[in-house]
mmCIF file of N, CA and C in Angstrom:
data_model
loop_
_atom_site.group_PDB
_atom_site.id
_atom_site.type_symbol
_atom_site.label_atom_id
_atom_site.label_comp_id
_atom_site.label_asym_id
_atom_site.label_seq_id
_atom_site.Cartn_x
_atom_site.Cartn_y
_atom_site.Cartn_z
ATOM 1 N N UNK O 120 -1.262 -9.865 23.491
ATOM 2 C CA UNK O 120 -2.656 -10.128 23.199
ATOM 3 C C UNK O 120 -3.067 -9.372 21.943
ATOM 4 N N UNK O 121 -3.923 -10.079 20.886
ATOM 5 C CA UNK O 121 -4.534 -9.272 19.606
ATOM 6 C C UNK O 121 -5.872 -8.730 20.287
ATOM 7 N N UNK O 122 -5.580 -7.317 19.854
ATOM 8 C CA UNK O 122 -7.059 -6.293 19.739
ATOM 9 C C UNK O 122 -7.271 -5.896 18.415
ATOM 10 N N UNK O 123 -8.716 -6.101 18.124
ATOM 11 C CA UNK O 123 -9.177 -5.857 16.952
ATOM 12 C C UNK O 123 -9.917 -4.623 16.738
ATOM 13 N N UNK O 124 -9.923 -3.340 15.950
ATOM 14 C CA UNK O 124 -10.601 -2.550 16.149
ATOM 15 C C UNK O 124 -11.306 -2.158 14.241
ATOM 16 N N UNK O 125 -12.441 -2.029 14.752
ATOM 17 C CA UNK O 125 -12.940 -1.893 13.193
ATOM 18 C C UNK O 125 -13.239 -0.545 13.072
ATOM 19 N N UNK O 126 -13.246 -0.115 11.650
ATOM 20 C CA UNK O 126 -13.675 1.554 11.354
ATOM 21 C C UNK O 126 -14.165 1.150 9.897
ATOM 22 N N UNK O 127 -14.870 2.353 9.815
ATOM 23 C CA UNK O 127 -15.021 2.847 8.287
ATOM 24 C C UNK O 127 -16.655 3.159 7.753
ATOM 25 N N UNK O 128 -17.970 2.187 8.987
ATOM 26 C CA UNK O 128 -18.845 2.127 8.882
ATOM 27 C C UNK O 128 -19.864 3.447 8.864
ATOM 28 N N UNK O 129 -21.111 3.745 8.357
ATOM 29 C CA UNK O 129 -21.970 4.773 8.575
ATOM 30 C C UNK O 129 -22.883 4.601 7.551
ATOM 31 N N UNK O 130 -23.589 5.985 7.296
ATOM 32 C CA UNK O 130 -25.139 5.770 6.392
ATOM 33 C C UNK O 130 -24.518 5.955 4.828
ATOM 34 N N UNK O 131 -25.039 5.205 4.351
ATOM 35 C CA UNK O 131 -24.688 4.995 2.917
ATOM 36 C C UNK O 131 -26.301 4.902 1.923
ATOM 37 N N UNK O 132 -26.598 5.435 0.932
ATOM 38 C CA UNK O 132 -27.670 4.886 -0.129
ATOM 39 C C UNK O 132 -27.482 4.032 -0.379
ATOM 40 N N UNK O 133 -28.559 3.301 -1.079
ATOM 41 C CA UNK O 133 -28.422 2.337 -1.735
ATOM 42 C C UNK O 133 -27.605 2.417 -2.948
ATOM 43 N N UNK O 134 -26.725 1.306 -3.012
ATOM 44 C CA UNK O 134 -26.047 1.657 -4.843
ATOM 45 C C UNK O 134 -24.640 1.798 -4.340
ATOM 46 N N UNK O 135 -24.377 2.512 -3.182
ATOM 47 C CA UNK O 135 -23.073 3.320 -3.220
ATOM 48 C C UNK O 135 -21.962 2.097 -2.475
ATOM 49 N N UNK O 136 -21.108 2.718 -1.295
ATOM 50 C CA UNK O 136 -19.917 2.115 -1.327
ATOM 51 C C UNK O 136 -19.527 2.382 -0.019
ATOM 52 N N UNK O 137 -18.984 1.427 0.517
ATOM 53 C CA UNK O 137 -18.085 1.860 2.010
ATOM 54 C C UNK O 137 -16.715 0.585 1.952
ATOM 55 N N UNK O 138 -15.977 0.933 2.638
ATOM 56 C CA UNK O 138 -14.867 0.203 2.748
ATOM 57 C C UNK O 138 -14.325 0.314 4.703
ATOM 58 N N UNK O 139 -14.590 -0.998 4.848
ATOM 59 C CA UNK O 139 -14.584 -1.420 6.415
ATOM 60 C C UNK O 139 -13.302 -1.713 6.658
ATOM 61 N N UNK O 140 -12.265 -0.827 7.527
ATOM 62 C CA UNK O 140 -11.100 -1.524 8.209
ATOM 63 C C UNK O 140 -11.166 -2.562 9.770
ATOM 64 N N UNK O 141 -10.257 -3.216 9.650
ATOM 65 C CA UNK O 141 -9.958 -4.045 10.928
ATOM 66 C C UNK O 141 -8.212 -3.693 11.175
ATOM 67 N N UNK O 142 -8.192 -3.386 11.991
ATOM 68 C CA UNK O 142 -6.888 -2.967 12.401
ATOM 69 C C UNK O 142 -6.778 -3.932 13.590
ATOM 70 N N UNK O 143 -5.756 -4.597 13.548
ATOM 71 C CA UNK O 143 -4.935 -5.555 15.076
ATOM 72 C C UNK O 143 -3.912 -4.715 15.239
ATOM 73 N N UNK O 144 -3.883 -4.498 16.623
ATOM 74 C CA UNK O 144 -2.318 -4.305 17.345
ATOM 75 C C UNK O 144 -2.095 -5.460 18.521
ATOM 76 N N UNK O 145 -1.067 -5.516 19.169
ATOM 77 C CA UNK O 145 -0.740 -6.450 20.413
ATOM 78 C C UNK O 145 -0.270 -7.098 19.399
ATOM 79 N N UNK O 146 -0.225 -7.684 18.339
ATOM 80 C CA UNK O 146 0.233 -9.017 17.794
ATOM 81 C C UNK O 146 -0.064 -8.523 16.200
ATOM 82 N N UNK O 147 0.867 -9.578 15.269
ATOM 83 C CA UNK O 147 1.010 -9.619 13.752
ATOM 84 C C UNK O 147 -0.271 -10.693 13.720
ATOM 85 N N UNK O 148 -0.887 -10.345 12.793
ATOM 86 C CA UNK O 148 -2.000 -10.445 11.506
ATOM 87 C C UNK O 148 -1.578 -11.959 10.348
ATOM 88 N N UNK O 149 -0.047 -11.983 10.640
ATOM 89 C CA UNK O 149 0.090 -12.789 9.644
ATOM 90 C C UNK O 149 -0.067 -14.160 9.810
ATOM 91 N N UNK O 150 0.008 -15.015 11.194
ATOM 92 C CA UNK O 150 -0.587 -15.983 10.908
ATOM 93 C C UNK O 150 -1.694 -16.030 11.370
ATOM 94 N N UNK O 151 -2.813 -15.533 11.280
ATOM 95 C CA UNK O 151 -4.417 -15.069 11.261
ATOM 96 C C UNK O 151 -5.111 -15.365 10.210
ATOM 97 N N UNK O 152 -6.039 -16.161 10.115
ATOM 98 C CA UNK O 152 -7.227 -15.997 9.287
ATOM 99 C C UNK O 152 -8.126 -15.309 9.949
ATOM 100 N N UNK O 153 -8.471 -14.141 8.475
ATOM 101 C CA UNK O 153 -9.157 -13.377 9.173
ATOM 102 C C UNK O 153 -11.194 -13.313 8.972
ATOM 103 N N UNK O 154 -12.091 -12.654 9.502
ATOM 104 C CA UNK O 154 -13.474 -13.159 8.845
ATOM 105 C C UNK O 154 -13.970 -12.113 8.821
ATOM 106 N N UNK O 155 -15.151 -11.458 8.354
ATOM 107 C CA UNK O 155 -16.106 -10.386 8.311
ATOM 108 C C UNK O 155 -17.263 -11.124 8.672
ATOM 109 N N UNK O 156 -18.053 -10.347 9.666
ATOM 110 C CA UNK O 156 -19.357 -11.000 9.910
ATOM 111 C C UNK O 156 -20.029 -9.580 9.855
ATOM 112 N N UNK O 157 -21.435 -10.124 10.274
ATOM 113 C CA UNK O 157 -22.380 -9.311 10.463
ATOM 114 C C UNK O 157 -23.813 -9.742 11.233
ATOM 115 N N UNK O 158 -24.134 -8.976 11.881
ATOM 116 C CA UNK O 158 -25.572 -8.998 12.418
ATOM 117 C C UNK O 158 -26.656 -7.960 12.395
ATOM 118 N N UNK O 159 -27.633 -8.609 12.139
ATOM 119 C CA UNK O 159 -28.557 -7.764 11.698
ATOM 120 C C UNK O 159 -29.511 -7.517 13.008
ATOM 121 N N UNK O 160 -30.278 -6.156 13.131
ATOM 122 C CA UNK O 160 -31.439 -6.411 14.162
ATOM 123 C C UNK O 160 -32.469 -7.835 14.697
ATOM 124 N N UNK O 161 -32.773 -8.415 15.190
ATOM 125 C CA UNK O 161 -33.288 -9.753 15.664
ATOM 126 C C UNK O 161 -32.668 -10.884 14.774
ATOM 127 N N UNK O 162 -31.728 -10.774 14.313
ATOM 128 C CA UNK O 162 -31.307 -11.761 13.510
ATOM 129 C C UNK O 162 -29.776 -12.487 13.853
ATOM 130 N N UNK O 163 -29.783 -13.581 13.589
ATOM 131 C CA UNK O 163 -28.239 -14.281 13.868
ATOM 132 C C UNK O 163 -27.129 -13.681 13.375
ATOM 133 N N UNK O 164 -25.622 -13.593 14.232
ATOM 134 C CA UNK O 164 -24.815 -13.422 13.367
ATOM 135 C C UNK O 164 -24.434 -14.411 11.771
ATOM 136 N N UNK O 165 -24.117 -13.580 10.992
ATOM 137 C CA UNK O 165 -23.486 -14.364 9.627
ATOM 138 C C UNK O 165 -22.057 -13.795 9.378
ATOM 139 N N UNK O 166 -21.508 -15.554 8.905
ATOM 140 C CA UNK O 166 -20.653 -14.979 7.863
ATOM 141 C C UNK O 166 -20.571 -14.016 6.839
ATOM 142 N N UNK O 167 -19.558 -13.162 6.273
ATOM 143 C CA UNK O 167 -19.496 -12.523 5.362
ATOM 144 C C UNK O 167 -18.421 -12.728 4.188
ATOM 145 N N UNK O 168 -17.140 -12.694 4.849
ATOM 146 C CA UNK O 168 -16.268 -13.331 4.124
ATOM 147 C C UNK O 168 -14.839 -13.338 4.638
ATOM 148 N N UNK O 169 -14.347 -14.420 4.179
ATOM 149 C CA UNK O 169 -13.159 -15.278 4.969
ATOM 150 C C UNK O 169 -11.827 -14.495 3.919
ATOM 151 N N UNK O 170 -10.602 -14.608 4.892
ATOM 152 C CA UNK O 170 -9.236 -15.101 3.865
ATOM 153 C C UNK O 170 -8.102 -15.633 5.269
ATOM 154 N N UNK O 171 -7.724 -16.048 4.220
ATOM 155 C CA UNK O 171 -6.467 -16.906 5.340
ATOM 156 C C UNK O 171 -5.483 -16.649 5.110
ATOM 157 N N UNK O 172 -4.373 -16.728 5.688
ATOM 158 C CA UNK O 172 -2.746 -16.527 5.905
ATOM 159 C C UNK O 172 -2.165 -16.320 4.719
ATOM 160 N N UNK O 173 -2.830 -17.071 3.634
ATOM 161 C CA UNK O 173 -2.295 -17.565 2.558
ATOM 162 C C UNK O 173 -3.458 -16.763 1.369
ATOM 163 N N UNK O 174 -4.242 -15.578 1.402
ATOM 164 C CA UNK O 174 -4.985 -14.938 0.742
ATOM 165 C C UNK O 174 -5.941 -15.817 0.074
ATOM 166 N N UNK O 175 -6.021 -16.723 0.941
ATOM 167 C CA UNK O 175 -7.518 -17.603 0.247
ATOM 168 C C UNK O 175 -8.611 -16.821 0.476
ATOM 169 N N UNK O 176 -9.787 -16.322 -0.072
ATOM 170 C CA UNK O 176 -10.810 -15.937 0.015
ATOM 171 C C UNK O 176 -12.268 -16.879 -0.194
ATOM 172 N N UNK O 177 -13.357 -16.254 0.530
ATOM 173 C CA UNK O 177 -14.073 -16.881 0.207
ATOM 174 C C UNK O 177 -15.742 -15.725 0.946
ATOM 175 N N UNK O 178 -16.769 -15.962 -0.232
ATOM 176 C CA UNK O 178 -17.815 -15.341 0.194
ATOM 177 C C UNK O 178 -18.879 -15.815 0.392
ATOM 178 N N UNK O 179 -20.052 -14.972 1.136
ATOM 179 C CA UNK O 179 -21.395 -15.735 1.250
ATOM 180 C C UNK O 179 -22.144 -15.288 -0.251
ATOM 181 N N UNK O 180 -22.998 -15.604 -0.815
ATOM 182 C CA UNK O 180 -23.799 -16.012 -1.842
ATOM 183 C C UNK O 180 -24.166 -14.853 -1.732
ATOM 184 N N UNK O 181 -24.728 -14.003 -0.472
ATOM 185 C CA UNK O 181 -25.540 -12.966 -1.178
ATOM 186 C C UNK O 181 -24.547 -11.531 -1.066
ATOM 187 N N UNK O 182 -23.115 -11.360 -0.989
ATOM 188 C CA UNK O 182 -22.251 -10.882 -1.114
ATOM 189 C C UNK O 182 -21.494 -10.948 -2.643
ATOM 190 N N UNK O 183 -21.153 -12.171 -3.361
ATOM 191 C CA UNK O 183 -20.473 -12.735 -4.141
ATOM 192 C C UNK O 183 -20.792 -11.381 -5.073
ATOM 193 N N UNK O 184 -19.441 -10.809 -5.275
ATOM 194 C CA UNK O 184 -19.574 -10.384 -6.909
ATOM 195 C C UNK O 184 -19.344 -8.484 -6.409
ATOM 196 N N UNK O 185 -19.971 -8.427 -4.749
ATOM 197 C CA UNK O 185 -20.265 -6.913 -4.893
ATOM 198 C C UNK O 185 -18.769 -6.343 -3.302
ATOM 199 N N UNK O 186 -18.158 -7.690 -2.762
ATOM 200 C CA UNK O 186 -17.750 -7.234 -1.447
ATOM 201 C C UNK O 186 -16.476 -7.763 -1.934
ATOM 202 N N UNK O 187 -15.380 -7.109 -1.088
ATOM 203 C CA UNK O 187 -14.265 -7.761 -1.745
ATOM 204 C C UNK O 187 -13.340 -7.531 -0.464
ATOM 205 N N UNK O 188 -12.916 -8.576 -0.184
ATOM 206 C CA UNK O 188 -12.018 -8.834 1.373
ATOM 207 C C UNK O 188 -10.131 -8.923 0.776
ATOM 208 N N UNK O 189 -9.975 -8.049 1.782
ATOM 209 C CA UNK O 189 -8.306 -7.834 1.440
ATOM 210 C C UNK O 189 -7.495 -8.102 2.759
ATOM 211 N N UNK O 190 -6.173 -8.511 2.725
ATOM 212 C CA UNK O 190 -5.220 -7.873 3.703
ATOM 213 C C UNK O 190 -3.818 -7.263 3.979
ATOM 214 N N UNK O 191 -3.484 -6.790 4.625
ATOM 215 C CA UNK O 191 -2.038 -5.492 4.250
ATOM 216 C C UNK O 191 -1.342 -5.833 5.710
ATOM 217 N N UNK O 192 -0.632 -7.143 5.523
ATOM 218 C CA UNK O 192 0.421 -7.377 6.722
ATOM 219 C C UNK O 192 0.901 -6.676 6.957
ATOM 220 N N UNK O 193 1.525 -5.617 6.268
ATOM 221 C CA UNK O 193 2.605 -4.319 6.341
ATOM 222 C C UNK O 193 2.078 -3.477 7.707
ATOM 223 N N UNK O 194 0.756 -3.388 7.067
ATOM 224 C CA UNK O 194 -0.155 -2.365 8.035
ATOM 225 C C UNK O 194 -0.960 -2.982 9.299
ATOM 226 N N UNK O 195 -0.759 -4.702 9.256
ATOM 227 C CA UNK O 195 -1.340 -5.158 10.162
ATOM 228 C C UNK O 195 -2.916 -4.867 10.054
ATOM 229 N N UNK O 196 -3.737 -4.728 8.968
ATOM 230 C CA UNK O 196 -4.960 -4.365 9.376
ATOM 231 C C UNK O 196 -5.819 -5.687 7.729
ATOM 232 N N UNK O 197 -6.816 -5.847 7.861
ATOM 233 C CA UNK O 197 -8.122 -6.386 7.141
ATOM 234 C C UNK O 197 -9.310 -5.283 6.729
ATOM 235 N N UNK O 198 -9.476 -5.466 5.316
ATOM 236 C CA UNK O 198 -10.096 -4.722 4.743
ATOM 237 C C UNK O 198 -11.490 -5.287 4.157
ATOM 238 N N UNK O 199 -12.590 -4.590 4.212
ATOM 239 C CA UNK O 199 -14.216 -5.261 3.445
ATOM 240 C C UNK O 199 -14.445 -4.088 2.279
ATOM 241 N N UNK O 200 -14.070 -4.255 0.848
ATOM 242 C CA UNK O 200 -14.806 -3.478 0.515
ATOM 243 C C UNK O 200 -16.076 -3.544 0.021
ATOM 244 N N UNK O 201 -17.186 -2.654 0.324
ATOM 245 C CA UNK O 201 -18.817 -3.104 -0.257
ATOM 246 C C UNK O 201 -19.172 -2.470 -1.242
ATOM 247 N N UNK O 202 -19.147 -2.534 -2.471
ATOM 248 C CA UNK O 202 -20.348 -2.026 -3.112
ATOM 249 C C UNK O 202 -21.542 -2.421 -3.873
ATOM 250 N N UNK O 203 -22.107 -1.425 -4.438
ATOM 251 C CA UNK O 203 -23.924 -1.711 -4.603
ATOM 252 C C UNK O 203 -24.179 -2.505 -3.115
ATOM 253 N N UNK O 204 -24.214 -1.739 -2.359
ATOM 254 C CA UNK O 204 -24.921 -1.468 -1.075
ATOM 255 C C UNK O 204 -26.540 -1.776 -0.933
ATOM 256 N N UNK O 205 -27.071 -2.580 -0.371
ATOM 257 C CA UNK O 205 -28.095 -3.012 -0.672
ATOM 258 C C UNK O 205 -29.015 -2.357 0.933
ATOM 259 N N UNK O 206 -30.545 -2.462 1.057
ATOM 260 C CA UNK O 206 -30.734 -2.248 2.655
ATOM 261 C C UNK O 206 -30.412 -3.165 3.544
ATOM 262 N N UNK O 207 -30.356 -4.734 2.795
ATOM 263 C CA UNK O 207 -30.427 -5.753 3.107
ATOM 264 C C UNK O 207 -28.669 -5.875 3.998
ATOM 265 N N UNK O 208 -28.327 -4.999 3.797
ATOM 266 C CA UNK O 208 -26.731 -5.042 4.142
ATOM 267 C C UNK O 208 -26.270 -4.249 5.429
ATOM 268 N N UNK O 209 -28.094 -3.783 5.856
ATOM 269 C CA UNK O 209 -27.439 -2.986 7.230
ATOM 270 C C UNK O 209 -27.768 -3.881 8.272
ATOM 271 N N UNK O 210 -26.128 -3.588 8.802
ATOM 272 C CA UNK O 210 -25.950 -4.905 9.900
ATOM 273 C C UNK O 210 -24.497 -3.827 10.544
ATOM 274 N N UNK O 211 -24.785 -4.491 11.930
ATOM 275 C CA UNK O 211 -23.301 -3.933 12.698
ATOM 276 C C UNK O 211 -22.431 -5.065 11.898
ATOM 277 N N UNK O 212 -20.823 -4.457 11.682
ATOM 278 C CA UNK O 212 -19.704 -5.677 10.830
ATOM 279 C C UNK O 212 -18.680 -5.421 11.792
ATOM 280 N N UNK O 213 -18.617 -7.347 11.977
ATOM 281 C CA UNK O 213 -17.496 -7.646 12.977
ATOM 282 C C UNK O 213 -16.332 -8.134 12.545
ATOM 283 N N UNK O 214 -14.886 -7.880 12.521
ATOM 284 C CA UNK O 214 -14.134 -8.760 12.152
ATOM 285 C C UNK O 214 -13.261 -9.874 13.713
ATOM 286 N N UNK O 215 -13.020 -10.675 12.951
ATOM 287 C CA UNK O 215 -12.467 -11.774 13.557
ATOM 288 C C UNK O 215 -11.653 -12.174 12.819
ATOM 289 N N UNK O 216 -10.511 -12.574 14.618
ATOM 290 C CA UNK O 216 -9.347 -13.470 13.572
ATOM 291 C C UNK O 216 -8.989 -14.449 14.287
ATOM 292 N N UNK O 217 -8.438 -15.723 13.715
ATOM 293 C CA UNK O 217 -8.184 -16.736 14.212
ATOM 294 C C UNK O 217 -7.199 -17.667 14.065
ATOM 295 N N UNK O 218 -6.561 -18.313 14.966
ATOM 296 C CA UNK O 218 -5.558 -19.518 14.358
ATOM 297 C C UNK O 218 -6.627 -20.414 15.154
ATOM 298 N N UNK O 219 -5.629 -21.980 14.761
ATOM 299 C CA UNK O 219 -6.168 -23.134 15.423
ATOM 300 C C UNK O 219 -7.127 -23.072 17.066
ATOM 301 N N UNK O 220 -6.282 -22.470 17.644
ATOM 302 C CA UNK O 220 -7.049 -22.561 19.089
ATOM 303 C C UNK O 220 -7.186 -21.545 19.604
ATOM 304 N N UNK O 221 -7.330 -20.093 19.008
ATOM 305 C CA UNK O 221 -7.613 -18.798 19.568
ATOM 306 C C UNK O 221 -8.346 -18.247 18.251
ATOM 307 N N UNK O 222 -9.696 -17.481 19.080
ATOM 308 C CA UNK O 222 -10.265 -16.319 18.718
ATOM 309 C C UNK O 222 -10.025 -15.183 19.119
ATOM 310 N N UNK O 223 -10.473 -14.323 18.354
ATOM 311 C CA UNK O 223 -10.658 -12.693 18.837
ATOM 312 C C UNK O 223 -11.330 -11.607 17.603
ATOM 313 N N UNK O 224 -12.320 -10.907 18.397
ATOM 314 C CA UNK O 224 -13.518 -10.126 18.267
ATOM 315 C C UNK O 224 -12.576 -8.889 18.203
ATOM 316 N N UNK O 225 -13.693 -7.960 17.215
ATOM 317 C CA UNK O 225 -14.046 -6.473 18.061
ATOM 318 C C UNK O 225 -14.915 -6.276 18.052
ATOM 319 N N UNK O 226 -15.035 -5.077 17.992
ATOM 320 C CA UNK O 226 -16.836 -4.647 19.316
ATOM 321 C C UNK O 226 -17.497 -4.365 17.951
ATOM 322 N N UNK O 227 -17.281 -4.025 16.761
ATOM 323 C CA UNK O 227 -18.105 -4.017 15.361
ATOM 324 C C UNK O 227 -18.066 -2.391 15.105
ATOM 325 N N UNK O 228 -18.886 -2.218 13.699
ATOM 326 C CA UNK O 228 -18.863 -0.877 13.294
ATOM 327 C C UNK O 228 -19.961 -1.036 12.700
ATOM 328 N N UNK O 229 -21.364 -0.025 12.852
ATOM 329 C CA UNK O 229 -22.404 -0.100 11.881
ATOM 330 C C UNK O 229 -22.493 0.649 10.638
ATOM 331 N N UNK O 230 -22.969 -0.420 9.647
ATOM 332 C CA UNK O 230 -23.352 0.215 8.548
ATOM 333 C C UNK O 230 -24.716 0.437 8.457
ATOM 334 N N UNK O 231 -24.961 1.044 7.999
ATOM 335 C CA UNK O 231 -26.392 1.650 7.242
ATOM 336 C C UNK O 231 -26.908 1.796 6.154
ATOM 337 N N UNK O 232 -28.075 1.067 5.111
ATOM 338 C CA UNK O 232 -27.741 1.540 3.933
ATOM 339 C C UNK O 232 -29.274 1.830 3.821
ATOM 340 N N UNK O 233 -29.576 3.165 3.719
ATOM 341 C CA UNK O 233 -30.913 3.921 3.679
ATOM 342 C C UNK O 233 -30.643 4.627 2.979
ATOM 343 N N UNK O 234 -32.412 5.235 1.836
ATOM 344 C CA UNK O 234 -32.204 6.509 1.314
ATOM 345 C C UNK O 234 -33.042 7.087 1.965
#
């Protein structure tokens, strides 16, 4: 079975920088597409940003330019990096991974971005 566990999250200013891990064990990463989400207080989860098996990437609009999604089969883990950190960006961040007919969650990591 894949378990997903995320780290890296906490209070950040505005402007600055955090870099979110997803670590899987039980199972290889490599045929996984993997996702970054997020949810905000009373608000829906969102996408954040995708890559697939094959390092396709892809972002949401109000990310583009400042977040940058990686992955390290070696290490079995998925990477978010954020910067220019906005407030608009504090949200618990979930990663997910998926093939054709299976999902799987972890429980998220919050960020914060206050001065």
């Amino acid at each position: 079975q894949l378990q997903l566990v995320e780290s890296g999250g906490g209070l950040v200013q505005p402007g600055g920088s955090l870099r979110l891990s997803c670590t899987a064990s039980g199972r290889s990463l490599d045929s996984y597409a993997v996702g970054w989400f997020r949810q905000a207080p009373g608000k829906e989860r969102e996408l954040v940003a995708t890559i697939t098996n094959i390092d396709y990437t892809n972002y949401a609009d109000s990310v583009k330019g400042r977040f940058t999604i990686s992955r390290d089969n070696a290490k079995n883990t998925a990477n978010l990096q954020m910067n220019s950190l906005k407030p608009d960006d504090t949200a618990v961040y979930y990663c997910n991974a998926r093939t054709i007919n299976r999902f799987y969650w972890g429980k998220g990591t919050l960020v914060t971005v206050s001065s």
